[in-house]
PDB file of C-alpha atoms and ligand atoms in Angstrom:
ATOM      1  CA  MET A   1       0.000   0.000   0.000  1.00 92.00           C
ATOM      2  CA  ASN A   2       1.284   3.467  -0.913  1.00 97.00           C
ATOM      3  CA  LEU A   3       0.180   6.974   0.014  1.00 98.00           C
ATOM      4  CA  LEU A   4       0.725   8.888  -3.217  1.00 98.00           C
ATOM      5  CA  ASN A   5      -2.541  10.824  -3.550  1.00 98.00           C
ATOM      6  CA  ILE A   6      -5.060  11.740  -0.913  1.00 98.00           C
ATOM      7  CA  ASP A   7      -7.852   9.945  -2.779  1.00 96.00           C
ATOM      8  CA  GLN A   8      -5.985   6.650  -2.346  1.00 94.00           C
ATOM      9  CA  LEU A   9      -7.058   6.533   1.296  1.00 96.00           C
ATOM     10  CA  ASP A  10     -10.373   4.759   1.683  1.00 96.00           C
ATOM     11  CA  GLU A  11     -12.837   5.809   4.406  1.00 96.00           C
ATOM     12  CA  ASP A  12     -11.498   3.270   6.935  1.00 96.00           C
ATOM     13  CA  SER A  13      -7.858   4.258   6.495  1.00 96.00           C
ATOM     14  CA  LEU A  14      -8.747   7.938   6.588  1.00 98.00           C
ATOM     15  CA  ARG A  15     -10.681   7.594   9.856  1.00 97.00           C
ATOM     16  CA  ARG A  16      -7.895   5.454  11.282  1.00 97.00           C
ATOM     17  CA  VAL A  17      -5.212   8.035  10.459  1.00 98.00           C
ATOM     18  CA  LEU A  18      -7.271  10.855  11.972  1.00 98.00           C
ATOM     19  CA  ASP A  19      -8.072   8.832  15.120  1.00 97.00           C
ATOM     20  CA  ARG A  20      -4.521   7.651  15.622  1.00 97.00           C
ATOM     21  CA  SER A  21      -3.194  11.191  15.075  1.00 98.00           C
ATOM     22  CA  ARG A  22      -5.167  12.327  18.089  1.00 98.00           C
ATOM     23  CA  HIS A  23      -3.647   9.469  20.070  1.00 97.00           C
ATOM     24  CA  TRP A  24      -0.083  10.276  18.961  1.00 97.00           C
ATOM     25  CA  LEU A  25      -0.544  13.977  19.655  1.00 97.00           C
ATOM     26  CA  ASP A  26      -1.343  13.113  23.286  1.00 96.00           C
ATOM     27  CA  VAL A  27       1.473  10.572  23.550  1.00 95.00           C
ATOM     28  CA  ASN A  28       4.016  13.030  22.125  1.00 95.00           C
ATOM     29  CA  ARG A  29       3.134  15.574  24.765  1.00 96.00           C
ATOM     30  CA  GLN A  30       4.392  13.128  27.355  1.00 92.00           C
ATOM     31  CA  ARG A  31       8.084  12.712  27.952  1.00 83.00           C
ATOM     32  CA  GLU A  32       8.585   9.010  27.256  1.00 84.00           C
ATOM     33  CA  ARG A  33       8.175   7.526  23.843  1.00 82.00           C
ATOM     34  CA  PRO A  34       6.226   4.249  23.609  1.00 84.00           C
ATOM     35  CA  SER A  35       8.280   1.159  24.324  1.00 88.00           C
ATOM     36  CA  PRO A  36       8.199  -1.231  22.585  1.00 91.00           C
ATOM     37  CA  GLY A  37       7.533   1.039  19.597  1.00 94.00           C
ATOM     38  CA  PRO A  38       5.231  -0.093  16.810  1.00 94.00           C
ATOM     39  CA  LEU A  39       8.059   0.324  14.279  1.00 96.00           C
ATOM     40  CA  ASP A  40      10.891  -1.199  16.329  1.00 95.00           C
ATOM     41  CA  GLY A  41      13.470  -2.661  13.952  1.00 94.00           C
ATOM     42  CA  ARG A  42      11.856  -1.170  10.840  1.00 96.00           C
ATOM     43  CA  ILE A  43      13.777   1.011   8.412  1.00 97.00           C
ATOM     44  CA  VAL A  44      12.362   4.297   7.123  1.00 98.00           C
ATOM     45  CA  LEU A  45      14.237   6.084   4.331  1.00 98.00           C
ATOM     46  CA  ASN A  46      13.690   9.734   3.470  1.00 98.00           C
ATOM     47  CA  LEU A  47      14.549  10.829  -0.049  1.00 98.00           C
ATOM     48  CA  PHE A  48      14.033  14.585  -0.441  1.00 97.00           C
ATOM     49  CA  TYR A  49      14.952  16.149  -3.777  1.00 97.00           C
ATOM     50  CA  GLU A  50      13.496  19.514  -2.704  1.00 96.00           C
ATOM     51  CA  ASN A  51      14.129  21.710   0.304  1.00 95.00           C
ATOM     52  CA  SER A  52      12.114  20.971   3.393  1.00 96.00           C
ATOM     53  CA  THR A  53      12.092  21.888   7.068  1.00 97.00           C
ATOM     54  CA  ARG A  54       8.726  20.825   8.493  1.00 98.00           C
ATOM     55  CA  THR A  55       8.005  17.761   6.375  1.00 98.00           C
ATOM     56  CA  LEU A  56      11.472  16.223   6.537  1.00 98.00           C
ATOM     57  CA  MET A  57      11.998  16.856  10.234  1.00 98.00           C
ATOM     58  CA  SER A  58       8.517  15.677  11.143  1.00 98.00           C
ATOM     59  CA  PHE A  59       8.897  12.432   9.181  1.00 98.00           C
ATOM     60  CA  GLU A  60      12.232  11.873  10.923  1.00 98.00           C
ATOM     61  CA  THR A  61      10.781  12.689  14.330  1.00 97.00           C
ATOM     62  CA  ALA A  62       7.717  10.542  13.685  1.00 98.00           C
ATOM     63  CA  ALA A  63       9.763   7.526  12.629  1.00 97.00           C
ATOM     64  CA  HIS A  64      12.128   7.863  15.621  1.00 96.00           C
ATOM     65  CA  ARG A  65       9.221   8.189  18.041  1.00 95.00           C
ATOM     66  CA  LEU A  66       7.765   4.960  16.668  1.00 96.00           C
ATOM     67  CA  GLY A  67      11.084   3.164  17.230  1.00 96.00           C
ATOM     68  CA  ALA A  68      12.181   2.871  13.586  1.00 97.00           C
ATOM     69  CA  ASP A  69      15.711   3.309  12.276  1.00 97.00           C
ATOM     70  CA  VAL A  70      15.610   6.379  10.069  1.00 98.00           C
ATOM     71  CA  MET A  71      17.967   7.561   7.371  1.00 97.00           C
ATOM     72  CA  SER A  72      17.675  10.608   5.148  1.00 96.00           C
ATOM     73  CA  LEU A  73      19.711  10.668   1.947  1.00 95.00           C
ATOM     74  CA  PRO A  74      21.518  13.976   1.473  1.00 91.00           C
ATOM     75  CA  VAL A  75      20.480  14.187  -2.200  1.00 92.00           C
ATOM     76  CA  ALA A  76      22.868  17.067  -2.950  1.00 89.00           C
ATOM     77  CA  HIS A  77      25.803  14.781  -2.034  1.00 88.00           C
ATOM     78  CA  SER A  78      24.428  11.589  -3.598  1.00 90.00           C
ATOM     79  CA  SER A  79      24.861   9.848  -6.953  1.00 90.00           C
ATOM     80  CA  VAL A  80      21.779  11.752  -8.128  1.00 89.00           C
ATOM     81  CA  LYS A  81      24.299  14.520  -8.824  1.00 88.00           C
ATOM     82  CA  LYS A  82      26.258  12.050 -11.020  1.00 93.00           C
ATOM     83  CA  GLY A  83      23.189  11.584 -13.213  1.00 94.00           C
ATOM     84  CA  GLU A  84      21.602   8.478 -11.674  1.00 95.00           C
ATOM     85  CA  THR A  85      17.974   8.100 -12.720  1.00 96.00           C
ATOM     86  CA  LEU A  86      15.171   8.227 -10.190  1.00 97.00           C
ATOM     87  CA  GLU A  87      14.358   4.591 -10.923  1.00 97.00           C
ATOM     88  CA  ASP A  88      17.964   3.449 -10.376  1.00 97.00           C
ATOM     89  CA  THR A  89      18.149   5.378  -7.124  1.00 97.00           C
ATOM     90  CA  GLY A  90      14.918   3.606  -6.181  1.00 98.00           C
ATOM     91  CA  ARG A  91      16.319   0.184  -7.107  1.00 98.00           C
ATOM     92  CA  THR A  92      19.479   0.940  -5.098  1.00 97.00           C
ATOM     93  CA  LEU A  93      17.556   1.887  -1.980  1.00 97.00           C
ATOM     94  CA  ASN A  94      15.164  -1.047  -2.461  1.00 98.00           C
ATOM     95  CA  ALA A  95      18.123  -3.451  -2.299  1.00 98.00           C
ATOM     96  CA  MET A  96      18.714  -2.169   1.258  1.00 97.00           C
ATOM     97  CA  ARG A  97      15.259  -3.508   2.125  1.00 96.00           C
ATOM     98  CA  PRO A  98      13.592  -0.472   3.679  1.00 97.00           C
ATOM     99  CA  ASP A  99      10.141  -0.832   5.230  1.00 97.00           C
ATOM    100  CA  VAL A 100       8.903   2.587   4.100  1.00 98.00           C
ATOM    101  CA  LEU A 101      10.299   5.158   1.673  1.00 98.00           C
ATOM    102  CA  VAL A 102       9.259   8.800   1.945  1.00 98.00           C
ATOM    103  CA  ILE A 103       9.925  10.928  -1.120  1.00 98.00           C
ATOM    104  CA  ARG A 104       9.657  14.606  -2.052  1.00 98.00           C
ATOM    105  CA  HIS A 105      10.381  15.555  -5.649  1.00 97.00           C
ATOM    106  CA  PRO A 106       9.959  18.616  -7.876  1.00 96.00           C
ATOM    107  CA  GLU A 107       8.317  16.580 -10.672  1.00 97.00           C
ATOM    108  CA  ASN A 108       4.645  15.680 -10.597  1.00 98.00           C
ATOM    109  CA  GLY A 109       4.270  11.887 -10.531  1.00 98.00           C
ATOM    110  CA  ALA A 110       7.826  11.083  -9.361  1.00 98.00           C
ATOM    111  CA  PRO A 111       6.600   9.219  -6.225  1.00 98.00           C
ATOM    112  CA  ALA A 112       4.473   6.923  -8.403  1.00 98.00           C
ATOM    113  CA  ARG A 113       7.474   6.239 -10.655  1.00 98.00           C
ATOM    114  CA  ILE A 114       9.695   5.235  -7.750  1.00 98.00           C
ATOM    115  CA  ALA A 115       6.890   3.200  -6.168  1.00 98.00           C
ATOM    116  CA  ASP A 116       6.901   1.033  -9.310  1.00 98.00           C
ATOM    117  CA  VAL A 117      10.425  -0.204  -8.588  1.00 98.00           C
ATOM    118  CA  LEU A 118      10.122  -0.572  -4.812  1.00 98.00           C
ATOM    119  CA  ASP A 119       8.839  -3.472  -2.750  1.00 96.00           C
ATOM    120  CA  CYS A 120       8.010  -1.305   0.254  1.00 97.00           C
ATOM    121  CA  PRO A 121       5.268   1.304   0.713  1.00 97.00           C
ATOM    122  CA  VAL A 122       6.003   4.791  -0.589  1.00 98.00           C
ATOM    123  CA  ILE A 123       4.707   7.991   0.979  1.00 98.00           C
ATOM    124  CA  ASN A 124       4.524  11.114  -1.159  1.00 98.00           C
ATOM    125  CA  ALA A 125       5.917  14.036   0.847  1.00 98.00           C
ATOM    126  CA  GLY A 126       5.049  16.472  -1.955  1.00 98.00           C
ATOM    127  CA  ASP A 127       5.526  16.139  -5.728  1.00 98.00           C
ATOM    128  CA  GLY A 128       5.782  19.299  -7.815  1.00 97.00           C
ATOM    129  CA  THR A 129       2.455  21.076  -7.983  1.00 97.00           C
ATOM    130  CA  ASN A 130       0.536  17.825  -7.712  1.00 98.00           C
ATOM    131  CA  GLN A 131      -0.114  16.349  -4.253  1.00 98.00           C
ATOM    132  CA  HIS A 132       0.924  16.605  -0.609  1.00 98.00           C
ATOM    133  CA  PRO A 133      -1.328  14.060   1.071  1.00 98.00           C
ATOM    134  CA  THR A 134       0.179  14.133   4.563  1.00 98.00           C
ATOM    135  CA  GLN A 135      -0.172  17.931   4.649  1.00 98.00           C
ATOM    136  CA  ALA A 136      -3.887  17.642   3.905  1.00 98.00           C
ATOM    137  CA  LEU A 137      -4.203  14.983   6.609  1.00 98.00           C
ATOM    138  CA  LEU A 138      -2.426  17.132   9.175  1.00 98.00           C
ATOM    139  CA  ASP A 139      -4.596  20.100   8.219  1.00 98.00           C
ATOM    140  CA  ALA A 140      -7.725  17.975   8.709  1.00 98.00           C
ATOM    141  CA  ALA A 141      -6.428  16.674  12.055  1.00 98.00           C
ATOM    142  CA  THR A 142      -5.631  20.234  13.159  1.00 98.00           C
ATOM    143  CA  LEU A 143      -9.158  21.348  12.287  1.00 98.00           C
ATOM    144  CA  MET A 144     -10.626  18.391  14.163  1.00 98.00           C
ATOM    145  CA  SER A 145      -8.614  19.348  17.202  1.00 97.00           C
ATOM    146  CA  ARG A 146      -9.738  23.009  17.038  1.00 98.00           C
ATOM    147  CA  PHE A 147     -13.394  22.629  16.031  1.00 98.00           C
ATOM    148  CA  GLY A 148     -14.174  19.001  16.947  1.00 98.00           C
ATOM    149  CA  ARG A 149     -15.601  18.593  13.421  1.00 98.00           C
ATOM    150  CA  ILE A 150     -14.934  19.448   9.803  1.00 98.00           C
ATOM    151  CA  GLU A 151     -18.492  18.964   8.581  1.00 98.00           C
ATOM    152  CA  GLY A 152     -20.029  22.332   7.726  1.00 98.00           C
ATOM    153  CA  LEU A 153     -16.860  24.435   8.103  1.00 98.00           C
ATOM    154  CA  LYS A 154     -16.356  27.177   5.519  1.00 98.00           C
ATOM    155  CA  ILE A 155     -12.686  27.051   4.604  1.00 98.00           C
ATOM    156  CA  ALA A 156     -11.074  29.713   2.410  1.00 98.00           C
ATOM    157  CA  ILE A 157      -7.802  28.569   0.805  1.00 98.00           C
ATOM    158  CA  CYS A 158      -6.153  31.657  -0.643  1.00 98.00           C
ATOM    159  CA  GLY A 159      -3.078  32.653  -2.560  1.00 97.00           C
ATOM    160  CA  ASP A 160      -0.882  30.843  -5.055  1.00 97.00           C
ATOM    161  CA  ILE A 161      -3.314  28.023  -5.832  1.00 97.00           C
ATOM    162  CA  LYS A 162      -1.661  27.337  -9.183  1.00 96.00           C
ATOM    163  CA  HIS A 163       1.585  26.017  -7.714  1.00 97.00           C
ATOM    164  CA  SER A 164       0.140  24.530  -4.534  1.00 98.00           C
ATOM    165  CA  ARG A 165       0.075  20.795  -3.998  1.00 98.00           C
ATOM    166  CA  VAL A 166      -1.272  21.624  -0.524  1.00 98.00           C
ATOM    167  CA  ALA A 167      -4.337  23.283  -2.088  1.00 97.00           C
ATOM    168  CA  ARG A 168      -4.905  20.343  -4.438  1.00 97.00           C
ATOM    169  CA  SER A 169      -4.774  17.720  -1.703  1.00 98.00           C
ATOM    170  CA  ASN A 170      -6.922  19.816   0.632  1.00 98.00           C
ATOM    171  CA  ALA A 171      -9.460  20.586  -2.094  1.00 97.00           C
ATOM    172  CA  GLU A 172      -9.972  16.824  -2.408  1.00 97.00           C
ATOM    173  CA  LEU A 173      -9.892  15.872   1.242  1.00 98.00           C
ATOM    174  CA  LEU A 174     -11.775  18.622   3.079  1.00 98.00           C
ATOM    175  CA  PRO A 175     -15.014  18.458   1.014  1.00 98.00           C
ATOM    176  CA  ARG A 176     -14.949  14.689   1.511  1.00 97.00           C
ATOM    177  CA  LEU A 177     -15.074  15.399   5.246  1.00 98.00           C
ATOM    178  CA  GLY A 178     -18.003  17.765   4.785  1.00 98.00           C
ATOM    179  CA  ALA A 179     -16.330  21.187   4.538  1.00 98.00           C
ATOM    180  CA  GLU A 180     -17.152  23.913   2.050  1.00 98.00           C
ATOM    181  CA  VAL A 181     -13.853  24.836   0.406  1.00 97.00           C
ATOM    182  CA  ARG A 182     -13.442  28.215  -1.319  1.00 97.00           C
ATOM    183  CA  LEU A 183     -10.355  28.697  -3.481  1.00 97.00           C
ATOM    184  CA  ALA A 184      -9.241  32.215  -4.366  1.00 96.00           C
ATOM    185  CA  GLY A 185      -6.124  34.087  -5.372  1.00 96.00           C
ATOM    186  CA  PRO A 186      -4.663  36.506  -7.872  1.00 95.00           C
ATOM    187  CA  PRO A 187      -6.040  35.666 -11.350  1.00 93.00           C
ATOM    188  CA  SER A 188      -2.542  34.833 -12.645  1.00 93.00           C
ATOM    189  CA  LEU A 189      -2.096  32.292  -9.823  1.00 95.00           C
ATOM    190  CA  MET A 190      -5.389  30.463 -10.331  1.00 95.00           C
ATOM    191  CA  PRO A 191      -5.067  27.261 -12.397  1.00 92.00           C
ATOM    192  CA  ASP A 192      -7.474  26.765 -15.319  1.00 86.00           C
ATOM    193  CA  ASP A 193      -8.848  23.483 -13.979  1.00 80.00           C
ATOM    194  CA  VAL A 194     -10.020  24.915 -10.651  1.00 77.00           C
ATOM    195  CA  ALA A 195     -13.259  26.776  -9.994  1.00 74.00           C
ATOM    196  CA  THR A 196     -12.606  30.041  -8.219  1.00 73.00           C
ATOM    197  CA  CYS A 197     -15.140  31.381  -5.778  1.00 77.00           C
ATOM    198  CA  GLY A 198     -14.303  35.014  -6.618  1.00 88.00           C
ATOM    199  CA  SER A 199     -11.868  37.370  -4.955  1.00 95.00           C
ATOM    200  CA  VAL A 200      -9.880  36.715  -1.793  1.00 97.00           C
ATOM    201  CA  ASP A 201     -12.231  39.114   0.027  1.00 97.00           C
ATOM    202  CA  GLU A 202     -15.250  37.097  -1.084  1.00 97.00           C
ATOM    203  CA  ALA A 203     -13.606  33.831  -0.031  1.00 97.00           C
ATOM    204  CA  VAL A 204     -12.706  35.186   3.405  1.00 98.00           C
ATOM    205  CA  ALA A 205     -16.161  36.679   4.073  1.00 98.00           C
ATOM    206  CA  GLY A 206     -17.802  34.655   6.839  1.00 98.00           C
ATOM    207  CA  ALA A 207     -15.146  31.908   6.693  1.00 98.00           C
ATOM    208  CA  ASP A 208     -14.498  29.728   9.747  1.00 98.00           C
ATOM    209  CA  VAL A 209     -10.977  29.034   8.553  1.00 98.00           C
ATOM    210  CA  VAL A 210      -8.601  30.962   6.313  1.00 98.00           C
ATOM    211  CA  MET A 211      -5.656  28.962   4.998  1.00 98.00           C
ATOM    212  CA  MET A 212      -3.049  31.143   3.300  1.00 98.00           C
ATOM    213  CA  LEU A 213      -0.608  29.741   0.749  1.00 98.00           C
ATOM    214  CA  ARG A 214       2.945  30.764   0.082  1.00 98.00           C
ATOM    215  CA  VAL A 215       3.728  32.581  -3.144  1.00 96.00           C
ATOM    216  CA  GLN A 216       5.985  29.954  -4.764  1.00 97.00           C
ATOM    217  CA  ARG A 217       8.302  32.214  -6.749  1.00 92.00           C
ATOM    218  CA  GLU A 218      10.715  29.317  -7.327  1.00 92.00           C
ATOM    219  CA  ARG A 219       8.108  27.623  -9.549  1.00 94.00           C
ATOM    220  CA  MET A 220       7.333  30.743 -11.626  1.00 93.00           C
ATOM    221  CA  GLU A 221       8.918  31.463 -14.975  1.00 86.00           C
ATOM    222  CA  ASP A 222       8.279  35.200 -14.735  1.00 84.00           C
ATOM    223  CA  ASP A 223       8.338  37.227 -11.600  1.00 84.00           C
ATOM    224  CA  LEU A 224       4.956  38.472 -10.383  1.00 86.00           C
ATOM    225  CA  GLY A 225       6.171  42.025 -10.855  1.00 84.00           C
ATOM    226  CA  ASP A 226       4.564  43.144  -7.605  1.00 87.00           C
ATOM    227  CA  ALA A 227       5.913  46.169  -5.790  1.00 84.00           C
ATOM    228  CA  PRO A 228       6.858  45.690  -2.094  1.00 82.00           C
ATOM    229  CA  GLY A 229       3.681  45.426  -0.017  1.00 93.00           C
ATOM    230  CA  GLU A 230       1.411  45.242  -3.069  1.00 96.00           C
ATOM    231  CA  TYR A 231       0.634  41.524  -2.843  1.00 97.00           C
ATOM    232  CA  LEU A 232      -0.239  41.784   0.849  1.00 97.00           C
ATOM    233  CA  GLU A 233      -2.488  44.739   0.200  1.00 97.00           C
ATOM    234  CA  ARG A 234      -4.374  43.127  -2.688  1.00 97.00           C
ATOM    235  CA  TYR A 235      -4.434  39.425  -1.840  1.00 97.00           C
ATOM    236  CA  GLY A 236      -2.735  38.795   1.502  1.00 98.00           C
ATOM    237  CA  LEU A 237      -4.204  38.206   4.931  1.00 98.00           C
ATOM    238  CA  THR A 238      -4.108  41.480   6.798  1.00 98.00           C
ATOM    239  CA  ARG A 239      -5.891  42.226  10.061  1.00 98.00           C
ATOM    240  CA  GLU A 240      -8.461  44.301   8.151  1.00 98.00           C
ATOM    241  CA  ARG A 241      -9.227  41.505   5.695  1.00 98.00           C
ATOM    242  CA  LEU A 242      -9.485  38.950   8.495  1.00 98.00           C
ATOM    243  CA  ARG A 243     -12.250  41.043  10.095  1.00 98.00           C
ATOM    244  CA  LYS A 244     -14.527  39.922   7.243  1.00 98.00           C
ATOM    245  CA  ALA A 245     -14.272  36.312   8.412  1.00 98.00           C
ATOM    246  CA  ALA A 246     -16.355  34.719  11.187  1.00 98.00           C
ATOM    247  CA  PRO A 247     -15.478  36.099  14.656  1.00 98.00           C
ATOM    248  CA  HIS A 248     -14.076  32.728  15.719  1.00 98.00           C
ATOM    249  CA  VAL A 249     -11.958  32.358  12.550  1.00 98.00           C
ATOM    250  CA  ALA A 250      -8.835  30.186  12.648  1.00 98.00           C
ATOM    251  CA  VAL A 251      -5.816  31.001  10.482  1.00 98.00           C
ATOM    252  CA  MET A 252      -3.650  28.333   8.889  1.00 98.00           C
ATOM    253  CA  HIS A 253      -0.544  28.274   6.702  1.00 98.00           C
ATOM    254  CA  PRO A 254       1.422  25.179   5.636  1.00 98.00           C
ATOM    255  CA  GLY A 255       4.723  27.070   5.934  1.00 98.00           C
ATOM    256  CA  PRO A 256       7.203  28.356   5.161  1.00 98.00           C
ATOM    257  CA  MET A 257       5.549  31.758   5.455  1.00 98.00           C
ATOM    258  CA  ASN A 258       6.475  34.780   3.388  1.00 96.00           C
ATOM    259  CA  ARG A 259       5.741  37.267   6.121  1.00 98.00           C
ATOM    260  CA  GLY A 260       4.552  40.579   4.748  1.00 97.00           C
ATOM    261  CA  VAL A 261       3.579  38.936   1.431  1.00 97.00           C
ATOM    262  CA  GLU A 262       0.700  36.462   1.811  1.00 98.00           C
ATOM    263  CA  ILE A 263       0.309  37.016   5.539  1.00 98.00           C
ATOM    264  CA  ALA A 264       0.868  39.997   7.832  1.00 98.00           C
ATOM    265  CA  ASP A 265       3.024  39.537  10.928  1.00 98.00           C
ATOM    266  CA  ASP A 266       0.278  40.427  13.369  1.00 98.00           C
ATOM    267  CA  VAL A 267      -2.062  37.830  11.822  1.00 98.00           C
ATOM    268  CA  ALA A 268       0.585  35.098  11.796  1.00 98.00           C
ATOM    269  CA  ASP A 269       1.465  35.856  15.414  1.00 98.00           C
ATOM    270  CA  ASN A 270      -2.098  36.189  16.721  1.00 98.00           C
ATOM    271  CA  LYS A 271      -2.170  33.417  19.311  1.00 97.00           C
ATOM    272  CA  ASP A 272      -5.963  33.307  19.513  1.00 97.00           C
ATOM    273  CA  ARG A 273      -6.428  32.908  15.766  1.00 98.00           C
ATOM    274  CA  SER A 274      -3.350  31.132  14.439  1.00 98.00           C
ATOM    275  CA  LEU A 275      -3.146  27.341  14.220  1.00 98.00           C
ATOM    276  CA  ILE A 276       0.176  27.487  12.391  1.00 98.00           C
ATOM    277  CA  TRP A 277       2.329  25.947  15.139  1.00 98.00           C
ATOM    278  CA  LEU A 278      -0.326  23.394  15.999  1.00 98.00           C
ATOM    279  CA  GLN A 279      -0.203  22.352  12.334  1.00 98.00           C
ATOM    280  CA  VAL A 280       3.506  21.636  12.746  1.00 98.00           C
ATOM    281  CA  GLU A 281       2.965  19.637  15.936  1.00 98.00           C
ATOM    282  CA  MET A 282       0.126  17.743  14.305  1.00 98.00           C
ATOM    283  CA  GLY A 283       2.436  17.015  11.372  1.00 98.00           C
ATOM    284  CA  VAL A 284       4.477  14.691  13.587  1.00 98.00           C
ATOM    285  CA  ALA A 285       1.368  12.943  14.950  1.00 98.00           C
ATOM    286  CA  VAL A 286      -0.199  12.471  11.513  1.00 98.00           C
ATOM    287  CA  ARG A 287       3.025  11.155  10.019  1.00 98.00           C
ATOM    288  CA  MET A 288       3.291   8.689  12.909  1.00 98.00           C
ATOM    289  CA  ALA A 289      -0.216   7.518  12.079  1.00 98.00           C
ATOM    290  CA  CYS A 290       0.656   7.182   8.381  1.00 98.00           C
ATOM    291  CA  LEU A 291       3.896   5.301   9.063  1.00 98.00           C
ATOM    292  CA  GLU A 292       2.034   3.028  11.470  1.00 96.00           C
ATOM    293  CA  LEU A 293      -0.611   2.313   8.841  1.00 96.00           C
ATOM    294  CA  LEU A 294       1.845   1.552   6.055  1.00 95.00           C
ATOM    295  CA  ALA A 295       4.930   0.095   7.717  1.00 90.00           C
ATOM    296  CA  GLY A 296       3.599  -3.410   7.981  1.00 71.00           C
ATOM    297  CA  THR A 297       2.653  -3.690   4.330  1.00 66.00           C
ATOM    298  CA  ARG A 298       6.053  -4.431   2.707  1.00 63.00           C
ATOM    299  CA  ASP A 299       5.892  -7.165   0.002  1.00 59.00           C
TER     300      ASP A 299
HETATM  301  N1  LIG B   1       5.631  23.277   2.530  1.00 80.16           N
HETATM  302  C1  LIG B   1       4.553  23.178   1.570  1.00 80.16           C
HETATM  303  C2  LIG B   1       4.955  22.314   0.403  1.00 80.16           C
HETATM  304  O1  LIG B   1       6.025  21.748   0.421  1.00 80.16           O
HETATM  305  C3  LIG B   1       4.040  24.494   1.137  1.00 80.16           C
HETATM  306  C4  LIG B   1       5.045  25.421   0.500  1.00 80.16           C
HETATM  307  O2  LIG B   1       6.189  25.052   0.247  1.00 80.16           O
HETATM  308  O3  LIG B   1       4.659  26.547   0.242  1.00 80.16           O
HETATM  309  O4  LIG B   1       4.192  22.193  -0.520  1.00 80.16           O
END
């Protein structure tokens, strides 16, 4: 079993991941890690071809907490730089008999390609602009922990939708759990295949949750051409814009944040509204739940 796209998780597995995330969140707040660990003696390999802070460190932390032996390939110093193909790197790592491989890659579909040559489960930790299933799961688990439900929540996802695998995975998962998802951003950053709900202001109006997305300049061919402060003013989450949301609104961001671009400092740092650091903590719990679900399914 692999976790490449969010829609690969059936209802049972989805419920199980969300339930177990709650369990692991509580366990992780205690000092001792579980012993024996559910992944004692298992090997988890991380293969990250793109930069990462939260996802890489939380997969490492999650695997350690479960008792696994964890290794992360420093791709910049590996034979990838000598021209080795993705498939041959996959075959090489497969010969070391890992129990789970976690991959992040700039190309859409790369996790599926490597999964074809591996005998162990593969988890997609983000591929290009395509999918980031564990991010959507941690966002759902964070919402469950804040609101006790997802059913009926109005969730505005705003910003650079075009380049966001986070938006794609969330736009599949959250409606499945009963939320109303509104996608909005600058017209040049809205993909053709996605229905927009209007402007960012319209999306935020009355929303229970506003999830801001990073402007992914590294994936753009041309610069946005915005003057300093212009993006924030027109499309970003400022205190004034947030006032249009429901009074109990929660603010989310998958990180890393471009402060002063898609989100204002005082919104990001508003302790009553922001779930941003809870998202990071939940990332460890959700990835523990995913590793637990998949680790036993090696061929
Ligand atoms: N960290 C998230 C991702 O890898 C979001 C971002 O980079 O903006 O997709």
